[in-house]
mmCIF file of C-alpha atoms in Angstrom:
data_model
loop_
_atom_site.group_PDB
_atom_site.id
_atom_site.type_symbol
_atom_site.label_atom_id
_atom_site.label_comp_id
_atom_site.label_asym_id
_atom_site.label_seq_id
_atom_site.Cartn_x
_atom_site.Cartn_y
_atom_site.Cartn_z
ATOM 1 C CA MET A 81 -54.439 8.750 -60.973
ATOM 2 C CA ARG A 82 -54.759 5.089 -60.187
ATOM 3 C CA GLY A 83 -51.490 3.191 -60.017
ATOM 4 C CA PRO A 84 -51.075 0.005 -62.023
ATOM 5 C CA ASP A 85 -51.164 -3.403 -60.300
ATOM 6 C CA THR A 86 -47.819 -4.557 -61.592
ATOM 7 C CA PHE A 87 -44.808 -6.225 -60.036
ATOM 8 C CA THR A 88 -41.342 -5.539 -61.335
ATOM 9 C CA GLU A 89 -38.503 -7.166 -59.437
ATOM 10 C CA SER A 90 -35.041 -5.663 -59.636
ATOM 11 C CA LEU A 91 -32.252 -7.955 -60.652
ATOM 12 C CA PHE A 92 -29.907 -6.403 -58.066
ATOM 13 C CA THR A 93 -30.377 -4.443 -54.848
ATOM 14 C CA MET A 94 -27.957 -2.059 -53.218
ATOM 15 C CA ARG A 95 -29.615 -2.039 -49.803
ATOM 16 C CA HIS A 96 -28.360 -3.760 -46.666
ATOM 17 C CA LEU A 97 -30.502 -5.774 -44.263
ATOM 18 C CA ASP A 98 -29.857 -3.103 -41.638
ATOM 19 C CA ASP A 99 -31.690 -0.595 -43.855
ATOM 20 C CA PHE A 100 -34.942 -2.514 -43.475
ATOM 21 C CA VAL A 101 -34.912 -2.416 -39.637
ATOM 22 C CA PRO A 102 -36.232 0.837 -38.106
ATOM 23 C CA ALA A 103 -33.679 2.793 -36.100
ATOM 24 C CA ASP A 104 -35.866 2.648 -32.984
ATOM 25 C CA HIS A 105 -36.813 -1.022 -33.274
ATOM 26 C CA PRO A 106 -36.713 -2.779 -29.841
ATOM 27 C CA LEU A 107 -34.519 -5.566 -31.215
ATOM 28 C CA ARG A 108 -31.644 -3.154 -31.896
ATOM 29 C CA ALA A 109 -30.946 -2.607 -28.195
ATOM 30 C CA ILE A 110 -31.497 -6.292 -27.451
ATOM 31 C CA ARG A 111 -29.154 -7.400 -30.232
ATOM 32 C CA GLY A 112 -26.431 -5.116 -28.867
ATOM 33 C CA MET A 113 -26.665 -6.772 -25.434
ATOM 34 C CA VAL A 114 -26.797 -10.234 -26.999
ATOM 35 C CA ASN A 115 -23.701 -9.645 -29.141
ATOM 36 C CA LYS A 116 -21.796 -8.332 -26.143
ATOM 37 C CA ALA A 117 -22.646 -11.471 -24.179
ATOM 38 C CA LEU A 118 -21.707 -13.749 -27.087
ATOM 39 C CA ALA A 119 -18.343 -11.994 -27.490
ATOM 40 C CA HIS A 120 -17.459 -12.961 -23.900
ATOM 41 C CA MET A 121 -18.357 -16.582 -24.684
ATOM 42 C CA ASP A 122 -15.824 -16.984 -27.488
ATOM 43 C CA ALA A 123 -13.539 -19.233 -25.423
ATOM 44 C CA LEU A 124 -16.443 -21.548 -24.556
ATOM 45 C CA PHE A 125 -17.525 -21.753 -28.189
ATOM 46 C CA ALA A 126 -13.961 -22.648 -29.202
ATOM 47 C CA GLN A 127 -14.040 -25.637 -26.820
ATOM 48 C CA MET A 128 -17.323 -26.886 -28.257
ATOM 49 C CA TYR A 129 -15.966 -27.557 -31.745
ATOM 50 C CA ALA A 130 -12.994 -29.351 -33.251
ATOM 51 C CA ALA A 131 -10.015 -27.221 -34.275
ATOM 52 C CA ASP A 132 -10.062 -25.879 -37.841
ATOM 53 C CA ILE A 133 -6.795 -27.698 -38.589
ATOM 54 C CA LYS A 134 -8.609 -31.032 -38.313
ATOM 55 C CA GLY A 135 -10.876 -30.097 -41.204
ATOM 56 C CA GLY A 136 -14.494 -31.153 -41.558
ATOM 57 C CA ARG A 137 -17.650 -29.310 -42.546
ATOM 58 C CA PRO A 138 -18.387 -26.088 -40.658
ATOM 59 C CA SER A 139 -21.416 -26.353 -38.373
ATOM 60 C CA ILE A 140 -23.957 -23.662 -37.609
ATOM 61 C CA ALA A 141 -22.130 -20.785 -35.926
ATOM 62 C CA PRO A 142 -23.025 -21.009 -32.213
ATOM 63 C CA GLU A 143 -23.615 -17.249 -32.086
ATOM 64 C CA LYS A 144 -26.201 -17.513 -34.859
ATOM 65 C CA LEU A 145 -27.728 -20.575 -33.227
ATOM 66 C CA LEU A 146 -28.232 -18.783 -29.929
ATOM 67 C CA ARG A 147 -29.656 -15.689 -31.608
ATOM 68 C CA ALA A 148 -32.087 -17.913 -33.538
ATOM 69 C CA MET A 149 -33.157 -19.631 -30.316
ATOM 70 C CA LEU A 150 -33.793 -16.205 -28.780
ATOM 71 C CA ILE A 151 -35.894 -15.090 -31.747
ATOM 72 C CA GLN A 152 -38.012 -18.194 -31.309
ATOM 73 C CA VAL A 153 -38.752 -17.163 -27.709
ATOM 74 C CA LEU A 154 -39.179 -13.427 -28.334
ATOM 75 C CA TYR A 155 -41.646 -13.912 -31.196
ATOM 76 C CA SER A 156 -43.556 -16.911 -29.831
ATOM 77 C CA VAL A 157 -42.533 -19.259 -32.657
ATOM 78 C CA ARG A 158 -43.874 -22.636 -31.653
ATOM 79 C CA SER A 159 -41.346 -24.979 -33.325
ATOM 80 C CA GLU A 160 -37.965 -25.147 -35.014
ATOM 81 C CA ARG A 161 -39.637 -26.013 -38.317
ATOM 82 C CA GLN A 162 -41.785 -22.881 -38.187
ATOM 83 C CA LEU A 163 -38.749 -20.838 -37.133
ATOM 84 C CA MET A 164 -36.804 -21.986 -40.188
ATOM 85 C CA GLU A 165 -39.798 -21.265 -42.412
ATOM 86 C CA GLN A 166 -40.225 -17.732 -41.093
ATOM 87 C CA THR A 167 -36.493 -17.028 -41.250
ATOM 88 C CA GLN A 168 -36.665 -17.852 -44.962
ATOM 89 C CA TYR A 169 -38.759 -14.737 -45.701
ATOM 90 C CA ASN A 170 -38.559 -12.560 -42.579
ATOM 91 C CA LEU A 171 -35.836 -9.927 -43.046
ATOM 92 C CA LEU A 172 -36.002 -8.909 -39.378
ATOM 93 C CA PHE A 173 -35.256 -12.476 -38.295
ATOM 94 C CA ARG A 174 -32.378 -12.732 -40.757
ATOM 95 C CA TRP A 175 -30.904 -9.442 -39.545
ATOM 96 C CA PHE A 176 -31.099 -10.439 -35.866
ATOM 97 C CA ILE A 177 -29.679 -13.928 -36.436
ATOM 98 C CA GLY A 178 -26.914 -12.686 -38.726
ATOM 99 C CA LEU A 179 -27.963 -14.243 -42.047
ATOM 100 C CA ALA A 180 -27.571 -12.348 -45.313
ATOM 101 C CA MET A 181 -30.484 -12.077 -47.735
ATOM 102 C CA ASP A 182 -29.207 -14.885 -49.941
ATOM 103 C CA ASP A 183 -27.902 -17.175 -47.162
ATOM 104 C CA ALA A 184 -29.541 -20.594 -47.066
ATOM 105 C CA VAL A 185 -31.703 -21.328 -44.027
ATOM 106 C CA TRP A 186 -30.841 -24.432 -42.036
ATOM 107 C CA VAL A 187 -32.750 -27.684 -42.167
ATOM 108 C CA PRO A 188 -34.852 -27.985 -38.953
ATOM 109 C CA SER A 189 -33.302 -31.336 -37.993
ATOM 110 C CA VAL A 190 -29.788 -29.903 -38.381
ATOM 111 C CA PHE A 191 -30.778 -26.930 -36.217
ATOM 112 C CA SER A 192 -32.140 -29.227 -33.498
ATOM 113 C CA LYS A 193 -29.035 -31.437 -33.600
ATOM 114 C CA ASN A 194 -26.713 -28.446 -33.186
ATOM 115 C CA ARG A 195 -28.821 -27.287 -30.260
ATOM 116 C CA GLU A 196 -27.848 -30.475 -28.430
ATOM 117 C CA ARG A 197 -24.264 -29.211 -28.341
ATOM 118 C CA MET A 198 -25.486 -26.156 -26.408
ATOM 119 C CA ILE A 199 -26.934 -28.465 -23.778
ATOM 120 C CA GLU A 200 -23.773 -30.531 -23.448
ATOM 121 C CA HIS A 201 -21.589 -27.474 -22.763
ATOM 122 C CA ASP A 202 -24.064 -25.400 -20.682
ATOM 123 C CA ALA A 203 -23.816 -22.598 -23.239
ATOM 124 C CA VAL A 204 -27.317 -21.271 -22.479
ATOM 125 C CA ILE A 205 -26.513 -21.070 -18.760
ATOM 126 C CA GLU A 206 -23.334 -19.136 -19.534
ATOM 127 C CA PHE A 207 -25.314 -16.828 -21.823
ATOM 128 C CA PHE A 208 -27.820 -16.206 -19.020
ATOM 129 C CA ASN A 209 -24.959 -15.419 -16.616
ATOM 130 C CA GLN A 210 -23.465 -12.963 -19.111
ATOM 131 C CA ILE A 211 -26.791 -11.109 -19.329
ATOM 132 C CA VAL A 212 -26.977 -10.948 -15.526
ATOM 133 C CA GLN A 213 -23.402 -9.608 -15.495
ATOM 134 C CA GLN A 214 -24.436 -6.825 -17.871
ATOM 135 C CA ALA A 215 -27.327 -5.954 -15.555
ATOM 136 C CA GLN A 216 -24.825 -5.739 -12.707
ATOM 137 C CA GLU A 217 -22.550 -3.456 -14.737
ATOM 138 C CA GLN A 218 -25.504 -1.197 -15.509
ATOM 139 C CA GLN A 219 -26.316 -1.028 -11.774
ATOM 140 C CA LEU A 220 -29.717 -2.604 -12.292
ATOM 141 C CA LEU A 221 -29.238 -5.083 -9.429
ATOM 142 C CA SER A 222 -29.171 -4.475 -5.688
ATOM 143 C CA GLY A 223 -27.300 -7.711 -5.001
ATOM 144 C CA GLU A 224 -28.774 -7.804 -1.492
ATOM 145 C CA HIS A 225 -32.552 -8.118 -1.664
ATOM 146 C CA PHE A 226 -34.111 -11.068 -3.471
ATOM 147 C CA SER A 227 -37.395 -12.868 -4.023
ATOM 148 C CA VAL A 228 -38.007 -16.504 -4.880
ATOM 149 C CA ASP A 229 -40.904 -18.438 -6.337
ATOM 150 C CA GLY A 230 -41.752 -21.427 -8.489
ATOM 151 C CA THR A 231 -44.163 -22.191 -11.317
ATOM 152 C CA LEU A 232 -45.567 -25.349 -12.835
ATOM 153 C CA ILE A 233 -44.541 -26.277 -16.378
ATOM 154 C CA GLN A 234 -46.722 -28.709 -18.291
ATOM 155 C CA ALA A 235 -44.692 -31.522 -19.795
ATOM 156 C CA TRP A 236 -45.000 -32.708 -23.383
ATOM 157 C CA ALA A 237 -46.625 -35.946 -22.292
ATOM 158 C CA GLY A 238 -50.206 -37.057 -21.753
ATOM 159 C CA HIS A 239 -52.037 -39.209 -19.221
ATOM 160 C CA LYS A 240 -52.084 -42.162 -21.609
ATOM 161 C CA SER A 241 -48.282 -42.324 -21.451
ATOM 162 C CA PHE A 242 -48.338 -42.637 -17.641
ATOM 163 C CA VAL A 243 -48.054 -46.408 -17.227
ATOM 164 C CA ARG A 244 -46.814 -48.831 -14.598
ATOM 165 C CA LYS A 245 -43.055 -49.143 -14.318
ATOM 166 C CA ASP A 246 -43.251 -52.940 -14.123
ATOM 167 C CA GLY A 247 -45.418 -53.127 -17.256
ATOM 168 C CA SER A 248 -48.204 -55.055 -15.460
ATOM 169 C CA ASP A 249 -50.888 -52.925 -17.130
ATOM 170 C CA GLY A 250 -49.720 -53.926 -20.578
ATOM 171 C CA ASN A 251 -48.367 -50.416 -21.139
ATOM 172 C CA ASP A 252 -51.925 -49.218 -21.717
ATOM 173 C CA GLY A 253 -52.367 -46.032 -19.733
ATOM 174 C CA GLY A 254 -55.557 -45.030 -21.534
ATOM 175 C CA HIS A 255 -57.847 -46.901 -19.132
ATOM 176 C CA PHE A 256 -57.075 -45.730 -15.617
ATOM 177 C CA LYS A 257 -60.514 -44.915 -14.242
ATOM 178 C CA GLY A 258 -60.784 -46.079 -10.628
ATOM 179 C CA GLN A 259 -57.088 -46.945 -10.464
ATOM 180 C CA THR A 260 -54.582 -45.479 -8.015
ATOM 181 C CA ARG A 261 -51.613 -43.977 -9.810
ATOM 182 C CA SER A 262 -48.521 -42.395 -8.282
ATOM 183 C CA ASN A 263 -45.013 -41.429 -9.271
ATOM 184 C CA ASP A 264 -43.698 -44.337 -7.183
ATOM 185 C CA THR A 265 -45.416 -46.973 -9.296
ATOM 186 C CA HIS A 266 -45.974 -45.205 -12.623
ATOM 187 C CA GLN A 267 -43.837 -43.362 -15.139
ATOM 188 C CA SER A 268 -44.424 -41.600 -18.436
ATOM 189 C CA SER A 269 -43.304 -43.711 -21.380
ATOM 190 C CA THR A 270 -42.601 -40.581 -23.453
ATOM 191 C CA ASP A 271 -40.945 -38.364 -20.819
ATOM 192 C CA ALA A 272 -39.528 -40.294 -17.888
ATOM 193 C CA ASP A 273 -38.518 -37.101 -16.041
ATOM 194 C CA ALA A 274 -42.058 -35.683 -15.912
ATOM 195 C CA ARG A 275 -43.991 -36.145 -12.679
ATOM 196 C CA LEU A 276 -47.720 -36.375 -12.003
ATOM 197 C CA TYR A 277 -48.391 -33.375 -9.781
ATOM 198 C CA ARG A 278 -51.173 -31.061 -8.710
ATOM 199 C CA LYS A 279 -51.105 -27.811 -6.767
ATOM 200 C CA GLY A 280 -54.053 -26.048 -5.195
ATOM 201 C CA ASN A 281 -57.232 -26.458 -7.232
ATOM 202 C CA THR A 282 -55.431 -27.527 -10.414
ATOM 203 C CA ALA A 283 -55.884 -30.971 -11.938
ATOM 204 C CA SER A 284 -53.131 -33.569 -11.757
ATOM 205 C CA GLU A 285 -50.940 -33.306 -14.856
ATOM 206 C CA LEU A 286 -47.493 -34.449 -15.917
ATOM 207 C CA ARG A 287 -45.338 -31.488 -15.022
ATOM 208 C CA TYR A 288 -41.997 -29.973 -14.192
ATOM 209 C CA MET A 289 -41.375 -27.138 -11.768
ATOM 210 C CA GLY A 290 -39.437 -23.997 -12.703
ATOM 211 C CA HIS A 291 -37.820 -21.791 -10.052
ATOM 212 C CA THR A 292 -36.402 -18.286 -10.241
ATOM 213 C CA LEU A 293 -34.535 -15.977 -7.914
ATOM 214 C CA SER A 294 -35.166 -12.327 -8.770
ATOM 215 C CA ASP A 295 -33.476 -9.144 -7.602
ATOM 216 C CA ASN A 296 -35.898 -6.736 -5.923
ATOM 217 C CA ARG A 297 -34.520 -3.534 -7.441
ATOM 218 C CA HIS A 298 -36.008 -4.026 -10.908
ATOM 219 C CA GLY A 299 -37.361 -7.569 -10.825
ATOM 220 C CA LEU A 300 -34.623 -9.046 -13.010
ATOM 221 C CA VAL A 301 -34.067 -12.802 -12.768
ATOM 222 C CA VAL A 302 -30.612 -13.648 -11.403
ATOM 223 C CA ASN A 303 -30.965 -17.431 -11.171
ATOM 224 C CA ALA A 304 -33.259 -19.992 -12.774
ATOM 225 C CA VAL A 305 -33.539 -23.760 -12.627
ATOM 226 C CA VAL A 306 -36.005 -26.559 -13.400
ATOM 227 C CA THR A 307 -36.572 -29.534 -11.092
ATOM 228 C CA HIS A 308 -38.915 -32.477 -10.843
ATOM 229 C CA ALA A 309 -42.332 -31.445 -9.566
ATOM 230 C CA ASP A 310 -42.884 -32.394 -5.938
ATOM 231 C CA GLY A 311 -43.870 -30.800 -2.640
ATOM 232 C CA TYR A 312 -40.296 -30.072 -1.531
ATOM 233 C CA ALA A 313 -38.818 -28.814 -4.807
ATOM 234 C CA GLU A 314 -39.596 -25.129 -4.274
ATOM 235 C CA ARG A 315 -37.858 -24.837 -0.910
ATOM 236 C CA GLU A 316 -34.887 -26.994 -1.913
ATOM 237 C CA ALA A 317 -34.313 -24.979 -5.080
ATOM 238 C CA ALA A 318 -34.706 -21.725 -3.149
ATOM 239 C CA LYS A 319 -31.998 -22.736 -0.669
ATOM 240 C CA ALA A 320 -29.600 -23.631 -3.468
ATOM 241 C CA MET A 321 -30.222 -20.401 -5.390
ATOM 242 C CA ILE A 322 -29.935 -18.039 -2.415
ATOM 243 C CA ASN A 323 -26.770 -19.861 -1.348
ATOM 244 C CA ASP A 324 -25.292 -19.157 -4.792
ATOM 245 C CA ALA A 325 -26.252 -15.490 -4.374
ATOM 246 C CA CYS A 326 -24.495 -15.375 -0.995
ATOM 247 C CA GLN A 327 -21.342 -16.920 -2.471
ATOM 248 C CA ALA A 328 -21.292 -14.321 -5.260
ATOM 249 C CA LEU A 329 -21.198 -11.394 -2.834
ATOM 250 C CA PRO A 330 -17.908 -9.906 -1.633
ATOM 251 C CA GLY A 331 -16.779 -10.902 1.834
ATOM 252 C CA ASP A 332 -18.430 -7.965 3.568
ATOM 253 C CA GLU A 333 -20.217 -8.829 6.796
ATOM 254 C CA SER A 334 -22.103 -5.513 6.737
ATOM 255 C CA ILE A 335 -24.224 -6.628 3.762
ATOM 256 C CA THR A 336 -27.683 -7.785 4.842
ATOM 257 C CA ILE A 337 -29.307 -10.247 2.455
ATOM 258 C CA THR A 338 -33.080 -10.643 2.472
ATOM 259 C CA LEU A 339 -35.267 -13.202 0.737
ATOM 260 C CA GLY A 340 -38.953 -12.608 0.101
ATOM 261 C CA ALA A 341 -41.332 -15.483 -0.601
ATOM 262 C CA ASP A 342 -44.985 -16.498 -0.312
ATOM 263 C CA LYS A 343 -46.641 -18.563 2.402
ATOM 264 C CA GLY A 344 -45.624 -21.836 0.785
ATOM 265 C CA TYR A 345 -42.074 -21.250 1.996
ATOM 266 C CA ASP A 346 -43.102 -20.736 5.635
ATOM 267 C CA ALA A 347 -41.611 -23.966 6.975
ATOM 268 C CA LYS A 348 -39.414 -24.318 10.036
ATOM 269 C CA GLU A 349 -36.546 -26.121 8.295
ATOM 270 C CA PHE A 350 -36.491 -23.570 5.478
ATOM 271 C CA ILE A 351 -36.435 -20.565 7.816
ATOM 272 C CA GLN A 352 -33.660 -22.177 9.867
ATOM 273 C CA ALA A 353 -31.637 -22.855 6.740
ATOM 274 C CA LEU A 354 -31.906 -19.188 5.717
ATOM 275 C CA GLN A 355 -30.826 -17.993 9.145
ATOM 276 C CA GLU A 356 -27.822 -20.333 9.066
ATOM 277 C CA MET A 357 -26.816 -18.615 5.797
ATOM 278 C CA ASN A 358 -27.274 -15.195 7.471
ATOM 279 C CA VAL A 359 -30.240 -14.441 5.215
ATOM 280 C CA LEU A 360 -33.202 -12.566 6.676
ATOM 281 C CA PRO A 361 -36.333 -14.633 5.925
ATOM 282 C CA HIS A 362 -38.844 -12.109 4.580
ATOM 283 C CA VAL A 363 -41.309 -14.958 3.999
ATOM 284 C CA ALA A 364 -45.044 -14.329 4.200
ATOM 285 C CA GLN A 365 -46.350 -15.679 7.496
ATOM 286 C CA ASN A 366 -48.770 -18.586 7.289
ATOM 287 C CA LYS A 367 -50.988 -18.517 10.394
ATOM 288 C CA SER A 368 -53.877 -20.590 9.048
ATOM 289 C CA GLY A 369 -54.408 -22.903 12.012
ATOM 290 C CA ARG A 370 -50.699 -23.022 12.760
ATOM 291 C CA GLN A 371 -47.806 -21.001 14.131
ATOM 292 C CA SER A 372 -45.588 -19.250 11.630
ATOM 293 C CA ALA A 373 -41.892 -20.097 11.565
ATOM 294 C CA VAL A 374 -41.051 -16.483 10.687
ATOM 295 C CA PRO A 375 -40.254 -14.499 13.889
ATOM 296 C CA ASP A 376 -42.649 -11.633 14.600
ATOM 297 C CA ALA A 377 -39.686 -9.299 15.088
ATOM 298 C CA ILE A 378 -38.798 -9.795 11.426
ATOM 299 C CA ALA A 379 -42.410 -9.680 10.210
ATOM 300 C CA ASN A 380 -42.979 -6.318 11.903
ATOM 301 C CA SER A 381 -39.931 -4.633 10.383
ATOM 302 C CA PRO A 382 -40.232 -2.019 7.583
ATOM 303 C CA GLY A 383 -37.933 -4.045 5.327
ATOM 304 C CA TYR A 384 -40.241 -7.053 5.596
ATOM 305 C CA ALA A 385 -43.208 -5.068 4.321
ATOM 306 C CA LEU A 386 -41.125 -3.750 1.417
ATOM 307 C CA SER A 387 -39.947 -7.252 0.488
ATOM 308 C CA GLN A 388 -43.532 -8.503 0.491
ATOM 309 C CA GLU A 389 -44.445 -5.746 -1.930
ATOM 310 C CA LYS A 390 -41.456 -6.295 -4.212
ATOM 311 C CA ARG A 391 -41.709 -10.096 -4.328
ATOM 312 C CA LYS A 392 -44.827 -9.916 -6.485
ATOM 313 C CA ARG A 393 -42.671 -8.745 -9.403
ATOM 314 C CA ILE A 394 -41.328 -12.252 -9.778
ATOM 315 C CA GLU A 395 -44.684 -13.306 -11.236
ATOM 316 C CA GLN A 396 -44.086 -10.982 -14.199
ATOM 317 C CA GLY A 397 -41.265 -13.197 -15.434
ATOM 318 C CA PHE A 398 -43.429 -16.324 -15.221
ATOM 319 C CA GLY A 399 -46.327 -14.581 -16.943
ATOM 320 C CA TRP A 400 -44.093 -13.288 -19.750
ATOM 321 C CA ALA A 401 -42.482 -16.684 -20.311
ATOM 322 C CA LYS A 402 -45.873 -18.400 -20.535
ATOM 323 C CA MET A 403 -47.658 -15.805 -22.674
ATOM 324 C CA ILE A 404 -44.794 -14.686 -24.941
ATOM 325 C CA GLY A 405 -42.238 -17.432 -24.385
ATOM 326 C CA ASN A 406 -42.791 -21.159 -24.686
ATOM 327 C CA ILE A 407 -42.838 -22.707 -21.229
ATOM 328 C CA ARG A 408 -46.592 -23.004 -20.635
ATOM 329 C CA GLN A 409 -46.306 -26.430 -22.209
ATOM 330 C CA VAL A 410 -42.804 -27.275 -23.312
ATOM 331 C CA MET A 411 -42.244 -29.041 -26.633
ATOM 332 C CA VAL A 412 -39.065 -30.772 -25.502
ATOM 333 C CA ARG A 413 -38.635 -33.804 -23.293
ATOM 334 C CA GLY A 414 -36.243 -34.543 -20.472
ATOM 335 C CA LEU A 415 -35.222 -32.491 -17.452
ATOM 336 C CA GLN A 416 -32.034 -31.173 -19.063
ATOM 337 C CA LYS A 417 -33.768 -29.870 -22.183
ATOM 338 C CA VAL A 418 -36.635 -28.319 -20.220
ATOM 339 C CA ASP A 419 -34.110 -26.622 -17.943
ATOM 340 C CA LEU A 420 -32.281 -25.179 -20.986
ATOM 341 C CA LEU A 421 -35.547 -23.850 -22.412
ATOM 342 C CA PHE A 422 -36.575 -22.305 -19.088
ATOM 343 C CA VAL A 423 -33.216 -20.575 -18.574
ATOM 344 C CA LEU A 424 -33.326 -19.265 -22.162
ATOM 345 C CA ASN A 425 -36.796 -17.836 -21.542
ATOM 346 C CA MET A 426 -35.586 -16.079 -18.398
ATOM 347 C CA ALA A 427 -32.609 -14.646 -20.309
ATOM 348 C CA ALA A 428 -35.013 -13.345 -22.984
ATOM 349 C CA TYR A 429 -37.232 -11.818 -20.287
ATOM 350 C CA ASN A 430 -34.230 -10.059 -18.739
ATOM 351 C CA LEU A 431 -33.227 -8.685 -22.147
ATOM 352 C CA THR A 432 -36.664 -7.198 -22.789
ATOM 353 C CA ARG A 433 -36.788 -5.774 -19.260
ATOM 354 C CA MET A 434 -33.287 -4.288 -19.510
ATOM 355 C CA ARG A 435 -34.126 -2.743 -22.860
ATOM 356 C CA THR A 436 -37.173 -1.046 -21.302
ATOM 357 C CA LEU A 437 -35.179 0.137 -18.297
ATOM 358 C CA GLY A 438 -32.548 1.545 -20.658
ATOM 359 C CA GLN A 439 -35.210 3.533 -22.519
ATOM 360 C CA VAL A 440 -36.565 4.912 -19.244
ATOM 361 C CA ARG A 441 -33.084 6.065 -18.257
ATOM 362 C CA LEU A 442 -32.619 7.782 -21.630
ATOM 363 C CA GLN A 443 -35.944 9.552 -21.341
ATOM 364 C CA GLY A 444 -35.132 10.638 -17.796
ATOM 365 C CA ALA A 445 -31.746 11.991 -18.841
ATOM 366 C CA SER A 446 -33.192 13.908 -21.805
ATOM 367 C CA GLY A 447 -35.930 15.402 -19.640
ATOM 368 C CA MET A 448 -33.476 16.914 -17.152
#
């Protein structure tokens, strides 16, 4: 019997949002980790807002704001306006963010303005650190063996905005054929922090450079930062990040820290800096018409070969953040905002990776 094409809407519903989300949905495990991290950030959130006794209109709850920002990354939503539109009718988004069925969705401009508060108080960085702490508690990190690499991030600025700093070209960057342009004499009029940069066979574009330090055990990102794009940024960021990793370790001289990297890091000053920090430089040797700065004694060790194999995992985070996340070409301007977006993407990548690792552990335990 053919069913009728009718639509009858109930005046009331007795179902909860949780009822609409499958019990085995991937976001359930991720939301549990997110809520645990946000609970540890309560003191920071309290500092970000005026005390209730002073009155005023309540802002967007920072916990909901951060969960909404994560949803935007996890589901490849290209803008805040589209995020608000989809949250209006997407029950899964509402459930993850913490909005009831009849709660009003925020105005996109209000959402963006409240996001600025996250930048001012480094809330996203603290959230990232809380996720890394959970990985440590779950024994997903070695804490001794790391890899480092960088990736180019296309800025939200075009060649026409790249004009002379002194304004001698009439601020018309659209006609630059045959002209010599450099970061010393030119600057983007729409994003002053972006730099004209090329690497390898790529064309010169206005870019930033993102850097990550990953743990070799499972490829989780333990540090992330964005810098201006230049030829020294990768090594300088790597030294800062591995130094932070050394400071985080307990004062045990028996711990041997290793750092894997590609041939671009094979520079004498970088290798010396690692050795001064008591870090074994498991950097790929570059012998193309030159002598490598990495000692052969280190390059011939079994640990070196293992680090070279493990370091390739770091590319998975970059690939995920550019295909699923939103750092291939960022839609924010300024170094601080791009850094926030990059760190948020790395936190989202860690969450998806930790969720998968948790499922593997459960399957292994049930199969025993």
